Structure formats: structure tokens, C-alpha cells
mmCIF file of C-alpha atoms in Angstrom:
data_model
loop_
_atom_site.group_PDB
_atom_site.id
_atom_site.type_symbol
_atom_site.label_atom_id
_atom_site.label_comp_id
_atom_site.label_asym_id
_atom_site.label_seq_id
_atom_site.Cartn_x
_atom_site.Cartn_y
_atom_site.Cartn_z
ATOM 1 C CA MET A 1 0.000 0.000 0.000
ATOM 2 C CA ARG A 2 2.673 2.502 0.969
ATOM 3 C CA SER A 3 4.712 1.721 -2.141
ATOM 4 C CA ARG A 4 1.680 2.387 -4.344
ATOM 5 C CA TYR A 5 1.043 5.677 -2.537
ATOM 6 C CA THR A 6 4.674 6.641 -3.161
ATOM 7 C CA ALA A 7 4.252 5.698 -6.829
ATOM 8 C CA TYR A 8 1.243 8.031 -7.011
ATOM 9 C CA VAL A 9 3.295 10.822 -5.406
ATOM 10 C CA VAL A 10 6.085 10.492 -7.999
ATOM 11 C CA LYS A 11 3.611 9.592 -10.776
ATOM 12 C CA ASP A 12 5.298 6.241 -11.514
ATOM 13 C CA VAL A 13 2.600 4.909 -13.842
ATOM 14 C CA GLY A 14 4.626 1.793 -14.712
ATOM 15 C CA TYR A 15 4.811 0.674 -11.071
ATOM 16 C CA LEU A 16 1.131 1.432 -10.492
ATOM 17 C CA LEU A 17 0.106 -0.701 -13.472
ATOM 18 C CA ARG A 18 2.494 -3.553 -12.518
ATOM 19 C CA THR A 19 1.057 -3.696 -8.988
ATOM 20 C CA TRP A 20 -2.585 -3.531 -10.120
ATOM 21 C CA HIS A 21 -4.305 -6.915 -10.420
ATOM 22 C CA PRO A 22 -4.904 -7.832 -14.092
ATOM 23 C CA SER A 23 -8.622 -8.450 -13.423
ATOM 24 C CA THR A 24 -9.216 -4.762 -12.579
ATOM 25 C CA ARG A 25 -6.180 -2.981 -14.054
ATOM 26 C CA PRO A 26 -6.914 -0.176 -16.527
ATOM 27 C CA ALA A 27 -5.238 -0.277 -19.930
ATOM 28 C CA ASP A 28 -3.304 2.932 -19.163
ATOM 29 C CA LEU A 29 -2.995 5.798 -16.691
ATOM 30 C CA ASP A 30 -2.373 9.396 -17.667
ATOM 31 C CA PRO A 31 0.160 10.911 -15.231
ATOM 32 C CA ALA A 32 -1.397 14.344 -15.845
ATOM 33 C CA THR A 33 -4.595 13.153 -14.138
ATOM 34 C CA ILE A 34 -2.836 12.026 -10.942
ATOM 35 C CA ALA A 35 -3.366 14.439 -8.058
ATOM 36 C CA ASP A 36 -0.522 16.035 -6.097
ATOM 37 C CA TRP A 37 -0.725 13.691 -3.100
ATOM 38 C CA GLN A 38 0.548 15.183 0.163
ATOM 39 C CA SER A 39 -0.111 12.720 3.002
ATOM 40 C CA LEU A 40 -1.215 9.198 3.797
ATOM 41 C CA GLN A 41 -2.764 7.976 7.028
ATOM 42 C CA ILE A 42 -3.321 4.239 7.453
ATOM 43 C CA ILE A 43 -6.466 3.730 9.531
ATOM 44 C CA ARG A 44 -6.412 -0.063 9.791
ATOM 45 C CA THR A 45 -5.171 -3.221 8.126
ATOM 46 C CA GLU A 46 -6.547 -6.754 8.032
ATOM 47 C CA LYS A 47 -4.323 -9.659 7.145
ATOM 48 C CA GLY A 48 -1.668 -8.763 4.564
ATOM 49 C CA LEU A 49 1.170 -10.487 6.389
ATOM 50 C CA ALA A 50 3.831 -12.621 4.712
ATOM 51 C CA THR A 51 1.785 -15.786 5.314
ATOM 52 C CA ASP A 52 -1.483 -14.286 3.974
ATOM 53 C CA ASN A 53 -2.779 -14.285 0.404
ATOM 54 C CA GLU A 54 -5.108 -11.343 0.818
ATOM 55 C CA GLY A 55 -5.252 -8.119 2.754
ATOM 56 C CA ILE A 56 -7.285 -5.002 3.383
ATOM 57 C CA VAL A 57 -6.002 -1.482 4.024
ATOM 58 C CA GLU A 58 -8.207 1.410 5.095
ATOM 59 C CA PHE A 59 -6.583 4.790 4.565
ATOM 60 C CA ILE A 60 -7.122 8.496 4.200
ATOM 61 C CA ALA A 61 -4.950 10.293 1.653
ATOM 62 C CA THR A 62 -4.854 14.024 1.075
ATOM 63 C CA ALA A 63 -3.893 15.854 -2.072
ATOM 64 C CA LEU A 64 -3.549 19.419 -3.239
ATOM 65 C CA SER A 65 -5.069 20.632 -6.483
ATOM 66 C CA GLN A 66 -5.346 24.270 -7.525
ATOM 67 C CA GLN A 67 -4.976 25.383 -3.884
ATOM 68 C CA LYS A 68 -7.773 23.026 -2.804
ATOM 69 C CA ILE A 69 -7.369 20.185 -0.342
ATOM 70 C CA LEU A 70 -8.733 16.868 -1.589
ATOM 71 C CA SER A 71 -9.351 13.892 0.678
ATOM 72 C CA LEU A 72 -9.806 10.223 -0.223
ATOM 73 C CA HIS A 73 -10.988 7.745 2.432
ATOM 74 C CA GLU A 74 -10.868 4.231 0.951
ATOM 75 C CA VAL A 75 -10.868 0.590 1.977
ATOM 76 C CA SER A 76 -8.584 -1.195 -0.514
ATOM 77 C CA ARG A 77 -8.353 -4.910 -1.239
ATOM 78 C CA PHE A 78 -5.090 -6.628 -2.145
ATOM 79 C CA VAL A 79 -4.206 -10.199 -3.145
ATOM 80 C CA LYS A 80 -0.868 -11.957 -3.214
ATOM 81 C CA GLU A 81 -0.071 -14.137 -6.220
ATOM 82 C CA ASP A 82 3.285 -15.788 -6.901
ATOM 83 C CA GLY A 83 4.758 -13.889 -3.952
ATOM 84 C CA HIS A 84 3.703 -10.436 -5.227
ATOM 85 C CA TRP A 85 0.985 -8.165 -3.834
ATOM 86 C CA PHE A 86 -1.565 -6.639 -6.223
ATOM 87 C CA TYR A 87 -4.180 -3.939 -5.676
ATOM 88 C CA VAL A 88 -7.584 -5.339 -6.679
ATOM 89 C CA ASP A 89 -10.087 -2.591 -5.906
ATOM 90 C CA GLY A 90 -11.369 -0.319 -3.202
ATOM 91 C CA ASP A 91 -14.516 1.129 -1.699
ATOM 92 C CA ILE A 92 -14.737 4.818 -0.893
ATOM 93 C CA LYS A 93 -16.143 5.230 2.597
ATOM 94 C CA LYS A 94 -19.702 6.522 2.468
ATOM 95 C CA ASN A 95 -19.163 8.897 5.396
ATOM 96 C CA SER A 96 -16.402 10.570 3.417
ATOM 97 C CA PRO A 97 -17.214 12.293 0.109
ATOM 98 C CA PRO A 98 -15.212 11.362 -2.997
ATOM 99 C CA ALA A 99 -11.966 13.283 -3.333
ATOM 100 C CA ALA A 100 -13.167 15.487 -6.166
ATOM 101 C CA HIS A 101 -16.126 16.654 -4.053
ATOM 102 C CA ALA A 102 -14.311 17.064 -0.724
ATOM 103 C CA ALA A 103 -12.325 20.059 -1.878
ATOM 104 C CA LYS A 104 -11.912 23.070 0.355
ATOM 105 C CA LYS A 105 -9.626 25.992 -0.288
ATOM 106 C CA ALA A 106 -6.390 26.235 1.674
ATOM 107 C CA GLY A 107 -5.822 29.796 2.907
ATOM 108 C CA ARG A 108 -2.342 31.301 2.678
ATOM 109 C CA ASN A 109 -1.984 31.379 6.474
ATOM 110 C CA ASP A 110 -3.566 27.966 7.107
ATOM 111 C CA PRO A 111 -1.379 25.007 8.091
ATOM 112 C CA CYS A 112 -0.139 23.237 4.981
ATOM 113 C CA PRO A 113 -2.158 20.081 4.218
ATOM 114 C CA CYS A 114 1.074 18.173 3.563
ATOM 115 C CA GLY A 115 1.617 18.020 7.334
ATOM 116 C CA SER A 116 4.926 19.914 7.381
ATOM 117 C CA GLY A 117 3.776 22.207 10.176
ATOM 118 C CA LYS A 118 4.518 25.271 8.037
ATOM 119 C CA LYS A 119 1.989 27.776 6.758
ATOM 120 C CA PHE A 120 0.557 26.926 3.343
ATOM 121 C CA LYS A 121 2.133 30.051 1.770
ATOM 122 C CA LYS A 122 5.632 29.019 2.971
ATOM 123 C CA CYS A 123 5.306 25.398 1.891
ATOM 124 C CA CYS A 124 3.147 24.030 -0.939
ATOM 125 C CA GLY A 125 1.283 27.248 -1.749
ATOM 126 C CA PRO A 126 2.030 29.548 -4.662
#
């Protein structure tokens, strides 16, 4: 899960596609459509250990887009095949709106959503 988040941060489309299960993997990903992800908080995990063949990760990820903070709260499913973990799919939590609709504007003097502790204007802001 964390490696896929990192791949989203650096827009490593090849890694994302390689770690996506073939049954649900898209044909391609456009790096221009990937948000500017800022933070990841793992809420819980189920299974996913070395001896397991499946796992669940619930997380909240935040991104920045056009000075708006986006939030994604998802429960993702993974399977392990031939010793490699693959993302299968995920459910967006109903109590959390989809990322594109959860946007709120970050003010220049607000704390930066990336979690640096700095003001937005001194960190990720314009």
C-alpha cells in the first residue's frame, strides 16, 4: 500500500500498473490526471502479512489541487499471487465524500495540508 502511494506521489505509472491486479487494471494511466498527493494515514489493516494471500487497508490520503485540499478515504483490497501483492479494488467510505467533491480551499496562512507544520504560503502554496 505505501509503495503504491509513493508511486502516485512520484507519478510512476509503470509501477502502479504492474502492482494492479490484471482483473481490474486499466489499460493505461495518464500521469497528468494524478493528483498532487501530500499525506497518507493508514487507519487499519486486516491480514496482509507474509503468510497471507489477501489483505485489506483502510486509509485516508490528502492531495492538493489548484490550492484546494482533496481527501480520499478508501478501503482497498489486495491479493498476493506468486509472492507479489496486487491492488484489486477499493470502496470509498460513504461517510467521506469522494476526493473530487471534498475540496476546500487552503488559505495562505492555514497550516499546509502536507503536514509539514509550516503555513501553506511558505510550503506548498504559490
